PDB file of C-alpha atoms and ligand atoms in Angstrom:
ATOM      1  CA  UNK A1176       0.000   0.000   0.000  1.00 92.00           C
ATOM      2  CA  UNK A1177       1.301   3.325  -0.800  1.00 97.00           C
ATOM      3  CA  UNK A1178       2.653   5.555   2.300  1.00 98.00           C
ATOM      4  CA  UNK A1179       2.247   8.961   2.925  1.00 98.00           C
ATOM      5  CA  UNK A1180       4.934  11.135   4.626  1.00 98.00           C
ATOM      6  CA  UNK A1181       3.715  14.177   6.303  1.00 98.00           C
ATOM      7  CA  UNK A1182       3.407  16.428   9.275  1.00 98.00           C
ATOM      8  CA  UNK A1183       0.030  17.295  10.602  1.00 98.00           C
ATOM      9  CA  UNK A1184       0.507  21.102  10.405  1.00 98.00           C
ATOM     10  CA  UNK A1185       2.130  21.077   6.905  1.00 98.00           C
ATOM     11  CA  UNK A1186      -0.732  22.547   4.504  1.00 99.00           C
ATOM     12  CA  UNK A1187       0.311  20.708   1.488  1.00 99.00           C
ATOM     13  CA  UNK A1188       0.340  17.130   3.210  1.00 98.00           C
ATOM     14  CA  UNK A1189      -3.148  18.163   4.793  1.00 99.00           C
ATOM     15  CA  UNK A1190      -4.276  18.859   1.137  1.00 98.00           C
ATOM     16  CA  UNK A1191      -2.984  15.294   0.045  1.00 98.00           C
ATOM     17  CA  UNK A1192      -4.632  13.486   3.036  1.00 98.00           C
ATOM     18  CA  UNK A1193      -7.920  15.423   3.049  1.00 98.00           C
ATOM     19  CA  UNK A1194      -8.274  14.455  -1.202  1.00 98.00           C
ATOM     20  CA  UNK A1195      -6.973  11.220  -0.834  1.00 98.00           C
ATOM     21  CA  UNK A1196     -10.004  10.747   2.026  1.00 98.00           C
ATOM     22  CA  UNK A1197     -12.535  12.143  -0.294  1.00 98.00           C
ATOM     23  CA  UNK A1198     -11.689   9.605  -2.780  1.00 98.00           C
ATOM     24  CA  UNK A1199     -11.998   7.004  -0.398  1.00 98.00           C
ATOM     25  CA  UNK A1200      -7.993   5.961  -1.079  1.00 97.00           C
ATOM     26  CA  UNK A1201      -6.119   2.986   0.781  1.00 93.00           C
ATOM     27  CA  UNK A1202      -2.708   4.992   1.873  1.00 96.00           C
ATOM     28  CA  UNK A1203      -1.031   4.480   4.669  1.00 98.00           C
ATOM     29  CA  UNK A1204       0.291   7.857   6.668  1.00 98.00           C
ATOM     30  CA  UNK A1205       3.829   8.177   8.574  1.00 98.00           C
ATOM     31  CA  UNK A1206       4.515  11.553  10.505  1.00 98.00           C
ATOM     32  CA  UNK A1207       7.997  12.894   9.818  1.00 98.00           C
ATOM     33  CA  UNK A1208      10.098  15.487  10.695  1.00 98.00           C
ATOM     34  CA  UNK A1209      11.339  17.429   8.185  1.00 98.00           C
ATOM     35  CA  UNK A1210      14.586  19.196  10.541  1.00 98.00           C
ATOM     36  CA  UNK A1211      15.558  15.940  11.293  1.00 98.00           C
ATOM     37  CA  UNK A1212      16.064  14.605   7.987  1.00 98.00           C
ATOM     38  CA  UNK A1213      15.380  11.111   8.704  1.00 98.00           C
ATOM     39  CA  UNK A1214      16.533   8.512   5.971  1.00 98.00           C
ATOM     40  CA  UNK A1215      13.210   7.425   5.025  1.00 97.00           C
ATOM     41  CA  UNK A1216      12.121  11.000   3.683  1.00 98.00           C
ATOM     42  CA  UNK A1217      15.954  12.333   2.347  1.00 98.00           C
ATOM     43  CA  UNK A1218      16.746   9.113   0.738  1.00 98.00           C
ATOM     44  CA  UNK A1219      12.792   8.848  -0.959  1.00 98.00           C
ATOM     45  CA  UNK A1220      13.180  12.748  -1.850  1.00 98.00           C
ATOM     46  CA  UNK A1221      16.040  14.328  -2.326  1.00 98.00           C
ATOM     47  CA  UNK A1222      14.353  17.728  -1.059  1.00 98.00           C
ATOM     48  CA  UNK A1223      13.106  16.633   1.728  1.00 98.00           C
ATOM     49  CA  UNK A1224      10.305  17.585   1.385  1.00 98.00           C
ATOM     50  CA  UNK A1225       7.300  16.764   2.562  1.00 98.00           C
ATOM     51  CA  UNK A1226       4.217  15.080   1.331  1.00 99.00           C
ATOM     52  CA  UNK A1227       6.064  12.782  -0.068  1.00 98.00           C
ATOM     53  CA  UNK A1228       4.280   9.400  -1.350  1.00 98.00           C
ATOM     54  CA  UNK A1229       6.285   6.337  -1.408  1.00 98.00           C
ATOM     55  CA  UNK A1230       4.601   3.959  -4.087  1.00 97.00           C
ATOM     56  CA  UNK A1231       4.265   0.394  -4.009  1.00 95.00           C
ATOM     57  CA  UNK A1232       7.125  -0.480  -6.314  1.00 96.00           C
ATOM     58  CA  UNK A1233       9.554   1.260  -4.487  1.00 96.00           C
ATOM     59  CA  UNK A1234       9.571   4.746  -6.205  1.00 97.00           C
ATOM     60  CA  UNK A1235       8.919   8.400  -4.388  1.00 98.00           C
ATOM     61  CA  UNK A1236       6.519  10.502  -5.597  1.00 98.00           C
ATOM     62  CA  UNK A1237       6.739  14.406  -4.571  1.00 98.00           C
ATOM     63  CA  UNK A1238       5.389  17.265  -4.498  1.00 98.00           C
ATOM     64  CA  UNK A1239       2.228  17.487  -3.613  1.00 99.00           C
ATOM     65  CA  UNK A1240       0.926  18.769  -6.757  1.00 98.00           C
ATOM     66  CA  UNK A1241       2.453  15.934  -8.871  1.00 98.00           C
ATOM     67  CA  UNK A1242       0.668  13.454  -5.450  1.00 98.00           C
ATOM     68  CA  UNK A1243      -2.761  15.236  -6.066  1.00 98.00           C
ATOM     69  CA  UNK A1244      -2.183  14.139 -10.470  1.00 98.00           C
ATOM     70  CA  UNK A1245      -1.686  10.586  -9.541  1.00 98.00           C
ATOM     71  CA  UNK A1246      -4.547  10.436  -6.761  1.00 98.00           C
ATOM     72  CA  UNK A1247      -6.879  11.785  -9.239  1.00 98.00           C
ATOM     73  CA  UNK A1248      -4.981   8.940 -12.123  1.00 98.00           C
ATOM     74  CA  UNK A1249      -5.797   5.754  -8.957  1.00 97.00           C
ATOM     75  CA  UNK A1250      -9.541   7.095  -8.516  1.00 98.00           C
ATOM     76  CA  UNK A1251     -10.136   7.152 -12.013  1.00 98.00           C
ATOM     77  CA  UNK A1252      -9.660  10.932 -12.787  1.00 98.00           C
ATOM     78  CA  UNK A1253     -12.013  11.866  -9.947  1.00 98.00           C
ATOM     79  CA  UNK A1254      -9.973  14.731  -8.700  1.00 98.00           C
ATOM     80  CA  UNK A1255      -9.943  17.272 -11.068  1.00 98.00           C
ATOM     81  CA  UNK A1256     -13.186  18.330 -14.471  1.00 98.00           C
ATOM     82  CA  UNK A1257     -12.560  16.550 -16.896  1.00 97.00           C
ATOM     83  CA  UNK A1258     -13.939  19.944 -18.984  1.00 98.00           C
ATOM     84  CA  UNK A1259     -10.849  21.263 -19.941  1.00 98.00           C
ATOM     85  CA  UNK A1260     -11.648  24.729 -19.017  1.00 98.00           C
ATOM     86  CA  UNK A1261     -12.989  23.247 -15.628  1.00 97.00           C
ATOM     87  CA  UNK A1262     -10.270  21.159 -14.999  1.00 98.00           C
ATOM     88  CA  UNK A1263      -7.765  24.423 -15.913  1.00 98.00           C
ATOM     89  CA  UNK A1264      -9.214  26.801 -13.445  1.00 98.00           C
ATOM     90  CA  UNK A1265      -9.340  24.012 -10.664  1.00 98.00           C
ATOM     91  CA  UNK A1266      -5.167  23.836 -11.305  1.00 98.00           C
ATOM     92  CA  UNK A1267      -5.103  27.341 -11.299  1.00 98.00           C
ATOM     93  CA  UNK A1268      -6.957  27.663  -7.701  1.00 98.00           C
ATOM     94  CA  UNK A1269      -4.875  25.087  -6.727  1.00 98.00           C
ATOM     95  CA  UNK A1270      -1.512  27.106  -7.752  1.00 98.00           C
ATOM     96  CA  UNK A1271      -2.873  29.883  -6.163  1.00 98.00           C
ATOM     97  CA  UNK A1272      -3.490  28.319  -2.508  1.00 99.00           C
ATOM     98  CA  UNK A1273      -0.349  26.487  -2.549  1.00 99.00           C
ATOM     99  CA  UNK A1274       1.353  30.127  -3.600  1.00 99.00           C
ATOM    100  CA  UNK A1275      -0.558  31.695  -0.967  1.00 99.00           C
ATOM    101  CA  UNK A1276       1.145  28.689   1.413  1.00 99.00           C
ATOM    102  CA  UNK A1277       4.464  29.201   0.274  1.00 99.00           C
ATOM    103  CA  UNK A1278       4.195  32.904   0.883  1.00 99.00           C
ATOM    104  CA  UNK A1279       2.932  31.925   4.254  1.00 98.00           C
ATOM    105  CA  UNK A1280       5.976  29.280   4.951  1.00 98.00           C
ATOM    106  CA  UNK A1281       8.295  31.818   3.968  1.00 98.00           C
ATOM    107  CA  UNK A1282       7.602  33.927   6.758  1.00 98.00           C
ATOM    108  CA  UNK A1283       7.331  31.217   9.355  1.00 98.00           C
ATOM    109  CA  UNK A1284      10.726  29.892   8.701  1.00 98.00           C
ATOM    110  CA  UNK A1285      12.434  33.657   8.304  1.00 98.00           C
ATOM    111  CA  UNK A1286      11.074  33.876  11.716  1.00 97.00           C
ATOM    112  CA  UNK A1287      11.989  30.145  13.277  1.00 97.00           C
ATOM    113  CA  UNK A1288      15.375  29.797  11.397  1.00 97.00           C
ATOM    114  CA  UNK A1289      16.985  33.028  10.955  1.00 97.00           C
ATOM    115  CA  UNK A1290      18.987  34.472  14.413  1.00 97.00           C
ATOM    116  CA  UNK A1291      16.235  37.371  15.293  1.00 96.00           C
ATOM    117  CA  UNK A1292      18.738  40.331  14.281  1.00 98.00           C
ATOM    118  CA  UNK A1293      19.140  39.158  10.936  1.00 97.00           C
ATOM    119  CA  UNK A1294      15.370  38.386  10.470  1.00 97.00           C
ATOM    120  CA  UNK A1295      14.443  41.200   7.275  1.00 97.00           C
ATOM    121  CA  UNK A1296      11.381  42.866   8.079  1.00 98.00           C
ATOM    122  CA  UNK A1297      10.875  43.956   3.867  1.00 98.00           C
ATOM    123  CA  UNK A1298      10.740  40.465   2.910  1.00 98.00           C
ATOM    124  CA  UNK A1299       8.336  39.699   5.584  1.00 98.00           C
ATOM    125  CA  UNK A1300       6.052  42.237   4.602  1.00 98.00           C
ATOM    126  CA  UNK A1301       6.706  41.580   0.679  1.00 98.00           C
ATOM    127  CA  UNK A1302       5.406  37.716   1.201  1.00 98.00           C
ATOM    128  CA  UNK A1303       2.468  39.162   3.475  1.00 98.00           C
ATOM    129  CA  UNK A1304       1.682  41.200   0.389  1.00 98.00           C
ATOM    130  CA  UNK A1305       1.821  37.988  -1.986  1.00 98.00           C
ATOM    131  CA  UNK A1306      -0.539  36.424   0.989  1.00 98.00           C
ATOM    132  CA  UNK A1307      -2.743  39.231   0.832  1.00 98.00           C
ATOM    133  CA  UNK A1308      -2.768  39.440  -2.761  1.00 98.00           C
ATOM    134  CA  UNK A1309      -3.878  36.202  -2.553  1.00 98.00           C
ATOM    135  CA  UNK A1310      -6.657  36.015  -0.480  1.00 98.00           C
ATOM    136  CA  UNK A1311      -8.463  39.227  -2.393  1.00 98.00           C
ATOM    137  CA  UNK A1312      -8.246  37.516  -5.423  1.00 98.00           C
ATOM    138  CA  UNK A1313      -9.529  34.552  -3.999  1.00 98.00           C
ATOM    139  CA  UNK A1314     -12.237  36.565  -2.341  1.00 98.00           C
ATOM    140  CA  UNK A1315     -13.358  38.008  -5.874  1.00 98.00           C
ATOM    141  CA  UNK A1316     -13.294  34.341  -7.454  1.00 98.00           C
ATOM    142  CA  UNK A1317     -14.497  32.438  -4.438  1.00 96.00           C
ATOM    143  CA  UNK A1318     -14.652  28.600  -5.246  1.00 96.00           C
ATOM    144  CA  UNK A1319     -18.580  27.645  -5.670  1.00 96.00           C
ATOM    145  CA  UNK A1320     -18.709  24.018  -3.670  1.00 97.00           C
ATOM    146  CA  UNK A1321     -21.163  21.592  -4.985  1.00 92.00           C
ATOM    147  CA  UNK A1322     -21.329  17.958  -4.314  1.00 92.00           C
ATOM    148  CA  UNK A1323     -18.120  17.509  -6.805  1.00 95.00           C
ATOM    149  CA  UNK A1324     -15.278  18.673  -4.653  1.00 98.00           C
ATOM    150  CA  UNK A1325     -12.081  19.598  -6.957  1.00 98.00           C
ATOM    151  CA  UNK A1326      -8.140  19.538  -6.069  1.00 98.00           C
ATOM    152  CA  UNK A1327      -8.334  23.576  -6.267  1.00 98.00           C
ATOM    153  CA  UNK A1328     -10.897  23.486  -3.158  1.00 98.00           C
ATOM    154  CA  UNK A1329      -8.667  20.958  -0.617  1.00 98.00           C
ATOM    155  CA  UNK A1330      -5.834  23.439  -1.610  1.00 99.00           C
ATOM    156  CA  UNK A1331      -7.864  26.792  -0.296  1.00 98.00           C
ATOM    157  CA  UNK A1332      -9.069  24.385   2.401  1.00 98.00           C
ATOM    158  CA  UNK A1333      -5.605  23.434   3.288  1.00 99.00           C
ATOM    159  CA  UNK A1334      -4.259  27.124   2.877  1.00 99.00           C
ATOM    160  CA  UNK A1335      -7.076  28.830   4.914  1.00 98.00           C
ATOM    161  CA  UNK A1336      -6.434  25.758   8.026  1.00 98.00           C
ATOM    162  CA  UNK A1337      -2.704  26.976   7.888  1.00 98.00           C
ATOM    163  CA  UNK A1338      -3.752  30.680   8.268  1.00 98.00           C
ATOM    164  CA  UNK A1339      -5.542  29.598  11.464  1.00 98.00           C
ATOM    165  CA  UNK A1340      -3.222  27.498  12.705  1.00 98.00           C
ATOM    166  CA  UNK A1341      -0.126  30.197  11.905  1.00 98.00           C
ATOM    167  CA  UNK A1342      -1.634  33.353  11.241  1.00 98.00           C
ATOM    168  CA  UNK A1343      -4.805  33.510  13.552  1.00 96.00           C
ATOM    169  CA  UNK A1344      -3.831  37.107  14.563  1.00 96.00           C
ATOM    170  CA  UNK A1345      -4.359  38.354  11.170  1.00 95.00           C
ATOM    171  CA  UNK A1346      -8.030  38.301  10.849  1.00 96.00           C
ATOM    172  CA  UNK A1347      -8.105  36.762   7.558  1.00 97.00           C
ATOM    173  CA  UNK A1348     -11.915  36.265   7.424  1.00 98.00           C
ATOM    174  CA  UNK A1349     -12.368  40.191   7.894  1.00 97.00           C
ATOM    175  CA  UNK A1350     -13.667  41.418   5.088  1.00 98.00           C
ATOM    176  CA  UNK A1351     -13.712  38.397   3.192  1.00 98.00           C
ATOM    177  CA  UNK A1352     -17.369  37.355   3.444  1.00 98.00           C
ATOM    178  CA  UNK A1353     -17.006  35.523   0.340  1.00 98.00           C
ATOM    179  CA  UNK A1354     -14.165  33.093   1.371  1.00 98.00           C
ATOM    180  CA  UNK A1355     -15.508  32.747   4.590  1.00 98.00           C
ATOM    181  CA  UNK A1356     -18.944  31.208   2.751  1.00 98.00           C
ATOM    182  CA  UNK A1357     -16.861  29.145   1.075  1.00 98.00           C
ATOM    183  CA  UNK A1358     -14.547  28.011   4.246  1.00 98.00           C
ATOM    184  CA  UNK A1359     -18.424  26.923   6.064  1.00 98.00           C
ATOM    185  CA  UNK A1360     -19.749  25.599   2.702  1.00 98.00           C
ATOM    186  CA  UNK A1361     -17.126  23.526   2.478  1.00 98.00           C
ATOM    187  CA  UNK A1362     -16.690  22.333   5.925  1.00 98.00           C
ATOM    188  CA  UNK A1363     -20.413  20.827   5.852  1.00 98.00           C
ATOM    189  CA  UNK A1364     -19.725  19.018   2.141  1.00 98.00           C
ATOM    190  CA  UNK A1365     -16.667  17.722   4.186  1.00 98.00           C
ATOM    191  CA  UNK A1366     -16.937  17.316   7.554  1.00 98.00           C
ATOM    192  CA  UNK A1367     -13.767  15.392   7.713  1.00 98.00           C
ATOM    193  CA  UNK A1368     -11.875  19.070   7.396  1.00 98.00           C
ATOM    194  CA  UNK A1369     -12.237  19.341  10.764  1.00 98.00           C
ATOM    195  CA  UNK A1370     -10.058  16.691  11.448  1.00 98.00           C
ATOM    196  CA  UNK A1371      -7.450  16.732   8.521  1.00 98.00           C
ATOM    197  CA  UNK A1372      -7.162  20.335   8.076  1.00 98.00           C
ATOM    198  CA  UNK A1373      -3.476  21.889   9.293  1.00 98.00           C
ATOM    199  CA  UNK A1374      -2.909  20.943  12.987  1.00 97.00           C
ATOM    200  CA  UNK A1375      -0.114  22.432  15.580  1.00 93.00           C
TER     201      UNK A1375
HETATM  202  N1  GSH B1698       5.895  22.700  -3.365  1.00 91.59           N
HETATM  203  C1  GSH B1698       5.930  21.725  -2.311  1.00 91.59           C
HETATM  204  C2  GSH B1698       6.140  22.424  -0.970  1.00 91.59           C
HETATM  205  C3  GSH B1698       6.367  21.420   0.144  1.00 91.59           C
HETATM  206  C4  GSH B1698       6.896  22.080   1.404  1.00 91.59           C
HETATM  207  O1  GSH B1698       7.553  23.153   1.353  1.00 91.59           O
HETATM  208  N2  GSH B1698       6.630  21.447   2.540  1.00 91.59           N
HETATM  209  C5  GSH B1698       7.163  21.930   3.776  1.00 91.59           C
HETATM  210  C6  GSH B1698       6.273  21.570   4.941  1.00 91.59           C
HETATM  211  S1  GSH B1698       4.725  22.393   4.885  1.00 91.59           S
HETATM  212  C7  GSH B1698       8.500  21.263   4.022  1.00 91.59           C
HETATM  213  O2  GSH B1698       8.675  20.111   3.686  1.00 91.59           O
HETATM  214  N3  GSH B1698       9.433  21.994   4.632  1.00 91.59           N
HETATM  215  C8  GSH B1698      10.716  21.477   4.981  1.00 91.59           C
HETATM  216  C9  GSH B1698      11.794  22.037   4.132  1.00 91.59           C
HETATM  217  O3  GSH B1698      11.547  22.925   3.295  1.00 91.59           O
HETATM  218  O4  GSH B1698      12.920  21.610   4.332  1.00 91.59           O
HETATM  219  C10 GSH B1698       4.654  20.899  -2.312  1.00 91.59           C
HETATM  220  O5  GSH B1698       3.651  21.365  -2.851  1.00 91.59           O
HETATM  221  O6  GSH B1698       4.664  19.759  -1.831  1.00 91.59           O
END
């Protein structure tokens, strides 16, 4: 059975888990931790990185865009529209939140990793600006959620978990009635979000 490397408040692995639940997936999860580089996770990915999927013949499969592709290839393309304009704007979403994340990451680990005097306060603010960015498009082009959940939603799902879990102080639903419809919406279509969403 494929195995799923992750840490519960990584975004990106709670995007993984959270489709790979919807679509009712056998894989087997293994919490890691990523500043220890253990073997099992620098040896399967060279980054590593994490989610990282370890396959049943022995191969790695990372990131998590590249794990959300093959989830949607084992449950029979039940990830993503198969409309090509659907299926487009779904990847795009999906970009987006995990963009949003990485903005969001960036300024965790300035904070965690650098030695507080040479933290940089401009690039701080410039990812907090890509973050913001973000979540106003987002806000404009809020995801409708139906009973056909896409790979672009569990990514805003994932993303807006992290901004609770990280960013709580900022408010983010202020504002944003929009994404915060969307955040309820999809919490009742899933009600396994409350579980698998991004965790300290
Ligand atoms: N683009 C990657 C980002 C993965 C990522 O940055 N994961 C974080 C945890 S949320 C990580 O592994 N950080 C450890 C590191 O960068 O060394 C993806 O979508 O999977």
């Amino acid at each position: 059975m494929s195995r799923l490397l992750y840490s519960p408040a990584s975004p990106y692995s709670a995007k993984v888990r959270m489709a790979a639940a919807w679509l009712g997936l056998p894989i087997e999860t293994e919490t890691v931790n990523t500043n220890d580089e253990p073997a099992l996770l620098v040896d399967s990915n060279p980054l590593g990185k994490i989610p990282t999927l370890l396959l049943d013949d022995g191969s790695a499969l990372f990131d998590s865009r590249a794990i959300m592709q093959e989830l949607d290839r084992m449950s029979g393309r039940k990830l993503y529209p198969r409309n090509a304009q659907k299926r487009m704007e779904a990847e795009r979403l999906e970009a987006l939140a995990d963009g949003i994340c990485d903005a969001l990451l960036a300024q965790v680990y300035e904070k965690r990793f650098r030695p507080a005097e040479k933290v940089h306060q401009p690039w701080l603010d410039q990812q907090a600006r890509k973050a913001a960015r973000g979540l106003d498009w987002l806000e404009r082009n809020a995801p409708r959620v139906t009973t056909k959940l896409t790979g672009g939603q569990f990514a805003v799902a994932a993303m807006l978990g992290y901004l609770d879990l990280r960013f709580g102080d900022t408010n983010w639903r202020r504002g944003r009635p929009r994404l915060k419809r969307f955040e309820t919406r999809f919490a009742a279509a899933f009600p396994e979000y409350a579980t698998l969403r991004p965790q300290g």
